[in-house]
Amino acid sequence: MATPNTSLILLAISLLSLISWATLADTHDGFLRCLSLHFPDSNSISKVIYTPRNSLYESVLQSLIRMEQFLPSFATPKPLVIITPFLESHIQAAIYCSKQHGMQIRIRSGGHDYEGLSSISYQAPFVIVDLVNFRSITINDDVGNSTAWVQAGATIGELYHAIAKKSPTLGFPAGVCPTVGVGGHFSGGGYGMMSRNYGIAADNIIDARLIDANGRIMNRESMGEDLFWAIRGGGGASFGVITAWRIKLLPVPENVTVFMVIRDLEQNATKIVHRWQYVSVKIDKKLLIRLFLRRARSSRDQKITVQASFVGLYLGGIDKLLPLMQRRFSELGLVRSDCTEMSYIHSTLYLAGMNGLPLDILLNRTWSLMSYFKGKSDYVTEPISKTGLKSIWKRLLEHPEEMNEMQFSPFGGRMSEVSESATPFPHRAGTLYSIHYAVWSYERGKSVFDGQMRGIRRFHSFMTPYVTKNPRSAYLNYRDLDLGVNNKGNTSYEQASIWGLKYYGNNFKRLVHVKAKVDPGNFFRNEQSIPPMSGSALGHGYSNEHPKLFLICMVIYILQVQLVI
């Protein structure tokens, strides 16, 4: 007897065999004809356009997919076309032709979207605009006014490398992972190891270039302050294609101090973690101490225990750090041998787990591929009691399939000084720290990972008493479709609020108003894009124009969901 999944597969195959693929072919060919007419130099089109008929299509598609679960498969729809533009006019042509032929655009810079939305779509025939060629970084190091124009396809590693070549005493407060693209990272907020001193990346953006749904190229002045506000933490892909950011570079000392201290439960980890919650948010803002929790072998008897790793960056020397820690966080027991002074640029390697490697490794865009990964996030505004921490340890030890790692990132300092409405990123004063949950598997095949997916959802539910409520907040750059998704057709404000309030809090309504003004037809959309205020526009140009394609995508989407469950 066929299982429900087997029956669904057979039904899907039967349905697909009845659907004429001529619709796909017509859309594909019409789109390509449109591009050839609107490209500024039709001779360059072969260097920019990749279709399934092109021998390089698969390698280009997979080049920036970071997790195996999003690689092309039967259950993962492929783009009809991949565009790797060299010019903004190439992007304008892609927007115009996509609108003409009812196709969605997915924008990819580094490919790190946790749910793969930069590379896949289940809602419509789609095209990927891959900004891999938009990677120039131009630094202006005038005394007292150091800025840089960074194209959206550059990675964080490329940015750090370029700044260091210009000046060893300049930096920028972005994330730790070097292969993350700045396009998505900046537009989602951009927390990093200098955020307690300088805020998030979005706090330090002073201009941008954006191409809107009508193909207009705008900067801060021409787009207006509302749209400029929205793209600095509200997710740029909801509003247009951001091609470049102008950022403010910030001073760093010639040498900084990094450290890592590891304690397990037999070494008073519970007491130290409990104290960390009170200290890390209030200590000198030049110091940021991240906390990682994992299962490991005990230092005493080699039994499985919970291990707490405290990883710090201090914008100063060891001689100032040690007395500071002795006064404020003596429980950790930091000593000189735990610490290393190094240049700021070398600290970016240390914090990324690449200490000792040559600086040019920051230019490698492809080293961080994982097999299967799922992340979720939370924010904490009240310290978790020792009793609560012990409950978490018990859960981690008894249900290893639910969690590989928890990462606690402290706020306070500059993070608390910026108003929650200054950018769409609302997690400011009153936030103690964020939590990032992660499970992963390096095994081929999905069976183990499917169990981990269910497990991390159970663990996330278990953490409910300890985190924010009404709404339970989350971080856009750790995108999580479990929080809610837009409807396939029309999505009301109320429907989108299910996930929108969790990412943006009170800023969500303003984001919706901005969207209604700049993209009322909802051309730039995905499963968690900002909708216009009017829900009637949300299915514009898709369901009615391509009913066969809609059915294809729905069958594939349902099939994938059932295979995961």
Coordinates of C-alpha atoms in Angstrom, one line a residue:
M1 CA 0.0 0.0 0.0
A2 CA 1.4 3.4 -1.0
T3 CA 2.3 5.8 1.9
P4 CA 0.8 9.3 1.8
N5 CA 4.1 10.7 0.6
T6 CA 4.3 8.1 -2.2
S7 CA 0.7 8.8 -3.2
L8 CA 1.4 12.5 -3.3
I9 CA 4.5 12.0 -5.5
L10 CA 2.5 9.9 -7.9
L11 CA -0.3 12.5 -8.0
A12 CA 2.2 15.3 -8.6
I13 CA 3.8 13.4 -11.5
S14 CA 0.4 12.8 -13.0
L15 CA -0.5 16.4 -12.7
L16 CA 2.7 17.6 -14.2
S17 CA 2.4 15.2 -17.1
L18 CA -1.0 16.9 -18.0
I19 CA 0.5 20.4 -17.9
S20 CA 1.8 21.9 -21.1
W21 CA 5.4 23.0 -20.7
A22 CA 4.9 25.2 -23.7
T23 CA 3.9 28.0 -21.3
L24 CA 7.3 27.9 -19.7
A25 CA 9.0 27.9 -23.1
D26 CA 7.0 30.8 -24.3
T27 CA 7.8 32.8 -21.2
H28 CA 11.5 31.9 -21.4
D29 CA 11.8 32.9 -25.1
G30 CA 9.8 36.0 -24.8
F31 CA 11.8 37.2 -21.8
L32 CA 15.1 36.6 -23.7
R33 CA 13.8 38.5 -26.8
C34 CA 12.8 41.4 -24.5
L35 CA 16.3 41.5 -23.0
S36 CA 18.0 41.5 -26.3
L37 CA 15.9 44.5 -27.3
H38 CA 16.6 46.4 -24.2
F39 CA 20.2 45.6 -23.4
P40 CA 22.4 48.7 -24.1
D41 CA 24.9 46.4 -26.0
S42 CA 23.2 43.3 -27.4
N43 CA 26.7 41.8 -28.1
S44 CA 27.3 41.6 -24.3
I45 CA 24.2 39.6 -23.6
S46 CA 26.0 36.2 -23.9
K47 CA 28.4 37.3 -21.1
V48 CA 25.5 38.2 -18.8
I49 CA 22.6 35.8 -19.5
Y50 CA 22.6 32.1 -18.5
T51 CA 19.7 29.8 -19.3
P52 CA 19.2 26.0 -18.8
R53 CA 20.5 25.6 -22.4
N54 CA 23.8 27.1 -21.4
S55 CA 26.6 24.8 -20.3
L56 CA 27.6 27.2 -17.5
Y57 CA 24.0 27.5 -16.1
E58 CA 24.3 24.9 -13.4
S59 CA 27.7 26.1 -12.1
V60 CA 26.5 29.7 -12.0
L61 CA 23.3 28.8 -10.2
Q62 CA 25.2 26.7 -7.6
S63 CA 28.1 29.1 -7.2
L64 CA 26.7 31.1 -4.3
I65 CA 24.2 28.6 -2.8
R66 CA 25.6 28.1 0.7
M67 CA 23.4 25.1 1.8
E68 CA 22.8 21.9 0.0
Q69 CA 19.1 21.8 0.7
F70 CA 18.7 24.7 -1.7
L71 CA 20.7 23.1 -4.6
P72 CA 18.6 22.4 -7.7
S73 CA 16.4 19.3 -7.4
F74 CA 13.0 18.1 -8.4
A75 CA 11.5 19.9 -5.4
T76 CA 13.5 23.1 -5.8
P77 CA 12.4 25.1 -8.8
K78 CA 15.1 26.6 -11.0
P79 CA 15.2 30.1 -12.4
L80 CA 14.3 30.4 -16.1
V81 CA 17.2 32.8 -16.5
I82 CA 20.2 33.9 -14.4
I83 CA 21.5 37.5 -15.1
T84 CA 24.9 38.5 -13.9
P85 CA 24.9 42.2 -14.8
F86 CA 27.9 44.4 -15.2
L87 CA 26.0 47.6 -15.6
E88 CA 23.0 49.1 -13.9
S89 CA 21.3 49.3 -17.3
H90 CA 21.4 45.5 -17.4
I91 CA 19.4 45.5 -14.2
Q92 CA 16.9 48.0 -15.6
A93 CA 16.4 45.8 -18.6
A94 CA 15.8 42.8 -16.3
I95 CA 13.2 44.7 -14.3
Y96 CA 11.4 45.9 -17.4
C97 CA 11.3 42.5 -19.1
S98 CA 10.3 40.7 -15.9
K99 CA 7.3 42.9 -15.5
Q100 CA 6.4 42.5 -19.1
H101 CA 6.4 38.7 -18.8
G102 CA 5.1 38.1 -15.3
M103 CA 8.3 36.9 -13.8
Q104 CA 9.6 37.5 -10.3
I105 CA 13.1 38.7 -9.6
R106 CA 15.3 37.2 -6.9
I107 CA 18.3 39.3 -6.0
R108 CA 21.5 37.5 -4.9
S109 CA 24.7 39.1 -3.5
G110 CA 26.4 36.5 -1.2
G111 CA 23.8 33.8 -1.2
H112 CA 23.5 33.4 2.6
D113 CA 19.7 33.8 2.9
Y114 CA 18.8 31.3 5.6
E115 CA 15.7 30.2 3.6
G116 CA 17.3 30.4 0.2
L117 CA 15.0 33.1 -1.0
S118 CA 17.9 34.7 -3.0
S119 CA 18.1 31.6 -5.2
I120 CA 14.7 29.9 -5.2
S121 CA 11.0 30.8 -5.6
Y122 CA 7.9 28.6 -5.2
Q123 CA 5.5 31.4 -6.2
A124 CA 6.1 32.1 -9.9
P125 CA 8.5 31.7 -12.8
F126 CA 11.5 33.7 -11.7
V127 CA 14.8 35.1 -12.7
I128 CA 17.9 35.5 -10.5
V129 CA 19.8 38.8 -10.7
D130 CA 23.2 37.8 -9.3
L131 CA 25.3 40.8 -8.3
V132 CA 28.5 38.9 -8.4
N133 CA 30.0 41.5 -10.8
F134 CA 28.9 44.4 -8.7
R135 CA 31.8 44.2 -6.2
S136 CA 33.9 47.4 -6.5
I137 CA 34.9 49.2 -3.3
T138 CA 36.0 52.8 -3.5
I139 CA 37.4 54.3 -0.3
N140 CA 37.7 58.0 0.5
D141 CA 40.1 58.4 3.4
D142 CA 40.0 62.2 3.9
V143 CA 41.0 63.0 7.4
G144 CA 38.0 63.0 9.7
N145 CA 35.6 62.0 6.9
S146 CA 36.5 58.4 5.9
T147 CA 33.8 56.9 3.7
A148 CA 33.5 54.1 1.1
W149 CA 31.1 53.3 -1.7
V150 CA 30.6 49.5 -1.6
Q151 CA 28.7 47.7 -4.4
A152 CA 26.1 45.3 -3.1
G153 CA 27.7 42.1 -4.5
A154 CA 30.9 42.6 -2.5
T155 CA 31.3 40.3 0.6
I156 CA 32.0 41.4 4.1
G157 CA 35.5 39.8 3.7
E158 CA 36.2 41.8 0.6
L159 CA 35.1 45.0 2.4
Y160 CA 37.3 44.3 5.4
H161 CA 40.3 43.5 3.1
A162 CA 39.9 46.7 1.1
I163 CA 39.6 48.9 4.1
A164 CA 42.7 47.4 5.7
K165 CA 44.7 47.9 2.5
K166 CA 43.8 51.6 2.7
S167 CA 44.3 52.1 6.4
P168 CA 45.0 49.7 9.4
T169 CA 43.2 52.1 11.7
L170 CA 39.8 52.1 10.0
G171 CA 37.1 49.5 10.2
F172 CA 33.4 48.9 9.8
P173 CA 30.8 47.3 12.2
A174 CA 29.5 44.4 10.1
G175 CA 29.3 40.7 10.7
V176 CA 31.8 37.9 11.3
C177 CA 31.3 35.6 8.3
P178 CA 33.5 36.8 5.4
T179 CA 31.4 35.3 2.6
V180 CA 28.2 37.1 3.5
G181 CA 27.2 39.6 0.8
V182 CA 26.9 43.2 1.9
G183 CA 23.7 43.7 -0.1
G184 CA 21.6 41.6 2.1
H185 CA 23.6 42.0 5.3
F186 CA 23.4 45.8 5.4
S187 CA 19.7 45.9 4.3
G188 CA 18.8 43.6 7.2
G189 CA 20.6 45.5 9.8
G190 CA 24.0 44.0 10.1
Y191 CA 25.1 43.2 13.7
G192 CA 28.8 42.5 14.3
M193 CA 31.6 42.4 16.9
M194 CA 31.9 46.3 17.0
S195 CA 28.2 46.9 17.3
R196 CA 28.3 47.8 21.0
N197 CA 30.7 50.6 20.2
Y198 CA 29.4 51.7 16.8
G199 CA 26.0 50.3 16.3
I200 CA 25.0 48.0 13.4
A201 CA 26.0 48.4 9.8
A202 CA 22.7 50.1 9.0
D203 CA 23.4 52.8 11.5
N204 CA 26.5 53.8 9.5
I205 CA 25.1 53.9 6.0
I206 CA 25.0 57.5 4.6
D207 CA 23.8 56.9 1.0
A208 CA 22.7 54.2 -1.4
R209 CA 22.0 53.6 -5.1
L210 CA 18.7 51.8 -5.8
I211 CA 16.8 50.8 -8.9
D212 CA 13.1 50.8 -8.3
A213 CA 10.2 48.9 -9.9
N214 CA 10.0 51.5 -12.7
G215 CA 13.7 51.2 -13.5
R216 CA 14.6 54.5 -12.1
I217 CA 18.1 54.8 -10.6
M218 CA 18.0 56.8 -7.3
N219 CA 20.3 57.9 -4.6
R220 CA 19.4 59.1 -1.1
E221 CA 18.4 62.6 -2.3
S222 CA 16.2 61.4 -5.1
M223 CA 14.6 58.4 -3.3
G224 CA 13.7 60.5 -0.3
E225 CA 14.2 59.8 3.4
D226 CA 11.3 57.4 3.8
L227 CA 12.7 54.9 1.3
F228 CA 16.3 55.5 2.5
W229 CA 15.0 54.7 6.0
A230 CA 13.3 51.5 4.9
I231 CA 16.2 49.9 3.1
R232 CA 18.5 50.2 6.2
G233 CA 17.1 47.3 8.2
G234 CA 13.8 46.7 6.4
G235 CA 15.2 44.3 3.7
G236 CA 16.2 46.0 0.5
A237 CA 14.7 43.2 -1.7
S238 CA 11.2 44.5 -0.9
F239 CA 11.8 47.9 -2.4
G240 CA 14.2 47.5 -5.3
V241 CA 17.6 46.4 -6.4
I242 CA 20.3 48.1 -4.3
T243 CA 23.4 48.3 -6.3
A244 CA 25.7 50.2 -3.9
W245 CA 26.0 51.6 -0.4
R246 CA 28.0 54.5 0.9
I247 CA 29.2 53.8 4.4
K248 CA 31.0 55.7 7.1
L249 CA 34.3 54.1 8.1
L250 CA 35.2 54.3 11.8
P251 CA 38.4 54.4 13.8
V252 CA 40.0 51.3 15.3
P253 CA 43.2 51.1 17.3
E254 CA 46.4 49.8 15.7
N255 CA 46.1 46.8 17.9
V256 CA 42.9 45.2 19.4
T257 CA 42.6 42.3 21.9
V258 CA 40.8 39.0 21.2
F259 CA 40.2 36.2 23.6
M260 CA 38.4 32.9 24.0
V261 CA 37.7 31.3 27.4
I262 CA 35.9 27.9 27.6
R263 CA 34.1 26.7 30.7
D264 CA 31.9 23.6 31.2
L265 CA 29.3 22.8 33.8
E266 CA 32.0 21.3 36.1
Q267 CA 33.8 24.6 35.9
N268 CA 30.9 26.8 37.2
A269 CA 29.6 27.5 33.7
T270 CA 26.1 28.1 35.1
K271 CA 27.3 30.8 37.5
I272 CA 29.4 32.5 34.8
V273 CA 26.7 32.4 32.1
H274 CA 24.2 33.8 34.6
R275 CA 26.6 36.7 35.5
W276 CA 27.4 37.3 31.8
Q277 CA 23.8 38.3 31.2
Y278 CA 24.2 41.2 33.7
V279 CA 27.7 42.3 32.7
S280 CA 27.9 42.0 28.9
V281 CA 25.3 44.6 28.2
K282 CA 26.7 47.2 30.7
I283 CA 30.5 46.8 30.4
D284 CA 32.7 49.2 28.5
K285 CA 31.2 49.5 25.0
K286 CA 34.6 48.9 23.4
L287 CA 34.3 45.3 24.6
L288 CA 31.9 42.8 23.1
I289 CA 31.8 39.2 24.6
R290 CA 29.8 36.7 22.6
L291 CA 28.7 33.4 24.2
F292 CA 28.5 30.1 22.5
L293 CA 26.8 27.0 24.1
R294 CA 27.4 23.5 22.8
R295 CA 27.6 19.9 24.0
A296 CA 31.2 18.7 24.6
R297 CA 33.3 16.3 26.7
S298 CA 33.8 17.3 30.3
S299 CA 37.2 18.6 31.2
R300 CA 37.0 16.5 34.4
D301 CA 35.7 13.0 33.5
Q302 CA 35.1 13.2 29.7
K303 CA 31.3 12.8 30.1
I304 CA 29.0 14.8 27.8
T305 CA 28.3 18.2 29.3
V306 CA 27.4 21.7 28.2
Q307 CA 30.3 23.9 27.2
A308 CA 30.2 27.7 27.3
S309 CA 32.7 29.5 25.1
F310 CA 33.2 33.3 25.7
V311 CA 34.7 35.0 22.7
G312 CA 35.7 38.6 23.0
L313 CA 36.9 41.6 21.0
Y314 CA 38.2 44.6 22.9
L315 CA 39.2 47.8 21.0
G316 CA 42.3 48.3 23.0
G317 CA 45.3 46.6 24.6
I318 CA 45.6 43.7 27.1
D319 CA 46.9 46.0 29.8
K320 CA 43.6 47.9 29.8
L321 CA 41.4 44.9 29.3
L322 CA 42.6 42.7 32.2
P323 CA 41.8 45.2 35.0
L324 CA 38.5 46.0 33.4
M325 CA 37.5 42.4 33.4
Q326 CA 38.8 41.9 36.9
R327 CA 36.5 44.7 38.1
R328 CA 33.4 43.9 36.1
F329 CA 33.6 40.1 35.3
S330 CA 36.1 38.4 37.6
E331 CA 33.9 35.3 37.5
L332 CA 35.2 34.5 34.0
G333 CA 38.8 34.3 35.3
L334 CA 40.3 35.9 32.2
V335 CA 44.2 35.9 32.3
R336 CA 46.9 37.3 30.1
S337 CA 47.5 33.9 28.4
D338 CA 43.9 33.8 27.2
C339 CA 44.4 37.0 25.3
T340 CA 46.1 38.0 22.1
E341 CA 46.8 41.5 20.7
M342 CA 46.7 41.8 16.9
S343 CA 45.7 44.3 14.2
Y344 CA 42.0 44.8 13.7
I345 CA 42.1 43.1 10.3
H346 CA 43.7 40.0 11.7
S347 CA 41.0 40.0 14.4
T348 CA 38.4 39.5 11.7
L349 CA 40.2 36.2 10.8
Y350 CA 40.4 35.2 14.4
L351 CA 36.7 35.8 15.0
A352 CA 35.7 33.9 11.8
G353 CA 37.7 30.8 13.0
M354 CA 40.5 31.4 10.5
N355 CA 43.3 32.6 12.8
G356 CA 46.7 32.3 11.3
L357 CA 45.5 32.1 7.7
P358 CA 46.7 34.7 5.1
L359 CA 44.6 37.8 4.8
D360 CA 43.8 37.0 1.2
I361 CA 41.4 34.2 2.5
L362 CA 39.0 37.1 3.1
L363 CA 38.7 37.3 -0.7
N364 CA 37.5 33.7 -1.0
R365 CA 33.8 33.9 -1.7
T366 CA 33.0 30.1 -1.7
W367 CA 34.6 28.4 1.3
S368 CA 31.6 28.2 3.6
L369 CA 29.3 25.6 1.9
M370 CA 27.3 23.5 4.4
S371 CA 25.3 20.4 3.7
Y372 CA 22.1 21.2 5.6
F373 CA 21.4 24.1 8.0
K374 CA 18.5 25.7 9.9
G375 CA 18.7 28.8 12.0
K376 CA 16.2 30.6 14.3
S377 CA 16.5 33.6 16.5
D378 CA 15.2 35.3 19.7
Y379 CA 15.8 38.4 21.8
V380 CA 16.0 38.5 25.6
T381 CA 15.1 41.5 27.8
E382 CA 15.1 39.8 31.2
P383 CA 18.0 37.7 32.5
I384 CA 17.3 34.0 32.6
S385 CA 17.5 32.6 36.2
K386 CA 20.0 30.0 37.2
T387 CA 17.0 27.6 37.4
G388 CA 16.1 28.5 33.9
L389 CA 19.6 28.0 32.7
K390 CA 19.7 24.5 34.3
S391 CA 16.5 23.6 32.5
I392 CA 18.2 24.7 29.2
W393 CA 21.3 22.5 30.0
K394 CA 19.0 19.6 30.7
R395 CA 17.2 20.0 27.4
L396 CA 20.5 20.3 25.5
L397 CA 21.8 17.1 27.0
E398 CA 18.7 15.0 26.7
H399 CA 17.7 16.1 23.2
P400 CA 20.9 16.4 21.1
E401 CA 19.0 16.2 17.9
E402 CA 17.3 19.6 18.7
M403 CA 20.4 21.9 18.8
N404 CA 24.0 22.0 17.7
E405 CA 24.8 25.5 19.0
M406 CA 23.3 28.5 20.7
Q407 CA 24.9 31.9 20.2
F408 CA 24.2 34.7 22.6
S409 CA 25.2 38.2 21.3
P410 CA 25.1 41.1 23.8
F411 CA 23.6 44.5 23.2
G412 CA 23.9 47.7 25.2
G413 CA 26.4 50.5 24.5
R414 CA 25.7 52.2 21.2
M415 CA 22.9 49.7 20.5
S416 CA 20.9 51.2 23.3
E417 CA 21.6 54.8 22.4
V418 CA 19.9 54.7 19.0
S419 CA 16.1 55.1 18.9
E420 CA 14.1 51.9 17.9
S421 CA 12.5 54.0 15.1
A422 CA 15.8 55.4 13.7
T423 CA 15.9 52.4 11.3
P424 CA 13.5 49.5 10.8
F425 CA 15.8 47.4 13.1
P426 CA 13.9 47.9 16.4
H427 CA 16.0 45.9 18.9
R428 CA 17.5 48.7 20.9
A429 CA 17.3 50.0 24.5
G430 CA 16.1 47.2 26.9
T431 CA 17.4 44.4 24.8
L432 CA 20.0 42.4 26.8
Y433 CA 21.1 40.0 24.0
S434 CA 20.0 38.0 21.0
I435 CA 20.0 34.2 20.7
H436 CA 20.8 32.4 17.5
Y437 CA 19.9 28.7 17.3
A438 CA 21.5 26.4 14.8
V439 CA 21.3 22.8 13.6
W440 CA 23.3 21.4 10.8
S441 CA 24.2 18.1 9.2
Y442 CA 27.1 17.2 6.9
E443 CA 25.6 13.9 6.0
R444 CA 24.3 13.4 2.5
G445 CA 20.6 12.9 2.3
K446 CA 17.8 14.7 4.1
S447 CA 16.5 12.1 6.6
V448 CA 18.8 13.1 9.5
F449 CA 18.3 16.8 8.8
D450 CA 14.5 16.5 8.6
G451 CA 14.6 15.2 12.2
Q452 CA 16.8 18.1 13.2
M453 CA 14.3 20.5 11.6
R454 CA 11.5 19.2 13.7
G455 CA 13.9 19.2 16.7
I456 CA 14.9 22.9 16.5
R457 CA 11.3 23.8 16.2
R458 CA 10.6 22.0 19.5
F459 CA 13.6 23.6 21.1
H460 CA 12.4 27.0 20.0
S461 CA 9.0 26.3 21.5
F462 CA 10.7 25.2 24.7
M463 CA 12.5 28.6 25.0
T464 CA 9.3 30.6 24.9
P465 CA 9.2 31.4 28.7
Y466 CA 12.7 33.0 28.5
V467 CA 12.5 35.4 25.5
T468 CA 10.5 38.4 24.3
K469 CA 6.7 38.2 24.0
N470 CA 3.9 40.1 22.2
P471 CA 5.6 39.9 19.8
R472 CA 8.3 37.3 20.1
S473 CA 11.0 39.1 18.3
A474 CA 13.4 37.8 15.6
Y475 CA 16.2 39.1 13.4
L476 CA 15.6 39.5 9.7
N477 CA 19.1 38.4 8.8
Y478 CA 18.4 35.1 10.4
R479 CA 15.4 34.7 8.2
D480 CA 12.9 32.1 9.4
L481 CA 9.8 31.1 7.3
D482 CA 8.4 29.2 10.3
L483 CA 7.4 32.7 11.7
G484 CA 4.9 33.1 8.9
V485 CA 4.8 33.8 5.1
N486 CA 2.8 35.8 2.7
N487 CA -0.1 34.2 1.0
K488 CA 0.5 32.9 -2.5
G489 CA -2.0 35.4 -3.9
N490 CA -3.3 38.4 -1.9
T491 CA -1.8 39.1 1.5
S492 CA -3.4 41.5 3.9
Y493 CA -1.6 43.7 6.4
E494 CA -2.9 41.4 9.1
Q495 CA -1.5 38.3 7.4
A496 CA 1.9 39.8 6.9
S497 CA 1.9 41.2 10.5
I498 CA 2.2 37.6 11.7
W499 CA 5.8 37.6 10.8
G500 CA 6.4 41.4 10.2
L501 CA 5.9 42.5 13.8
K502 CA 8.4 39.9 14.9
Y503 CA 11.2 41.3 12.8
Y504 CA 10.3 45.0 12.9
G505 CA 8.1 45.7 15.9
N506 CA 6.3 49.1 15.7
N507 CA 8.3 49.9 12.5
F508 CA 6.4 47.4 10.4
K509 CA 3.4 49.7 9.7
R510 CA 5.8 52.4 8.4
L511 CA 7.5 49.9 6.2
V512 CA 4.2 49.0 4.7
H513 CA 3.3 52.6 4.0
V514 CA 6.7 53.1 2.3
K515 CA 6.1 50.0 0.2
A516 CA 2.7 51.2 -0.9
K517 CA 4.3 54.5 -2.1
V518 CA 7.3 53.1 -4.0
D519 CA 6.1 49.7 -5.2
P520 CA 2.2 49.7 -5.1
G521 CA 2.0 46.9 -7.6
N522 CA 4.2 44.7 -5.4
F523 CA 6.7 43.8 -8.1
F524 CA 9.5 43.1 -5.7
R525 CA 8.1 40.3 -3.5
N526 CA 8.9 37.1 -1.9
E527 CA 7.6 34.9 0.9
Q528 CA 8.5 37.5 3.5
S529 CA 8.6 40.7 1.6
I530 CA 6.9 43.9 2.9
P531 CA 3.4 44.1 1.3
P532 CA 1.8 47.4 0.2
M533 CA -0.9 48.6 2.6
S534 CA -3.6 47.5 0.1
G535 CA -3.8 43.7 0.0
S536 CA -5.5 43.7 -3.4
A537 CA -2.2 44.5 -5.2
L538 CA -0.3 41.6 -3.8
G539 CA -0.9 39.0 -6.5
H540 CA -0.4 41.5 -9.3
G541 CA 0.7 40.1 -12.6
Y542 CA 1.0 36.5 -11.6
S543 CA -1.8 34.2 -10.9
N544 CA -4.1 35.4 -13.7
E545 CA -1.4 35.7 -16.3
H546 CA 0.2 32.3 -15.7
P547 CA -2.3 29.8 -14.3
K548 CA -0.4 26.8 -15.6
L549 CA 2.8 28.0 -14.0
F550 CA 1.0 28.7 -10.8
L551 CA -0.2 25.1 -10.7
I552 CA 3.3 23.8 -11.4
C553 CA 4.8 25.8 -8.6
M554 CA 2.1 24.9 -6.2
V555 CA 2.5 21.2 -6.9
I556 CA 6.2 21.5 -6.4
Y557 CA 5.8 23.5 -3.2
I558 CA 3.3 21.1 -1.7
L559 CA 5.5 18.1 -2.6
Q560 CA 8.5 19.6 -0.9
V561 CA 6.6 20.4 2.3
Q562 CA 5.2 16.8 2.4
L563 CA 8.6 15.3 1.9
V564 CA 10.0 17.4 4.8
I565 CA 7.2 16.4 7.1

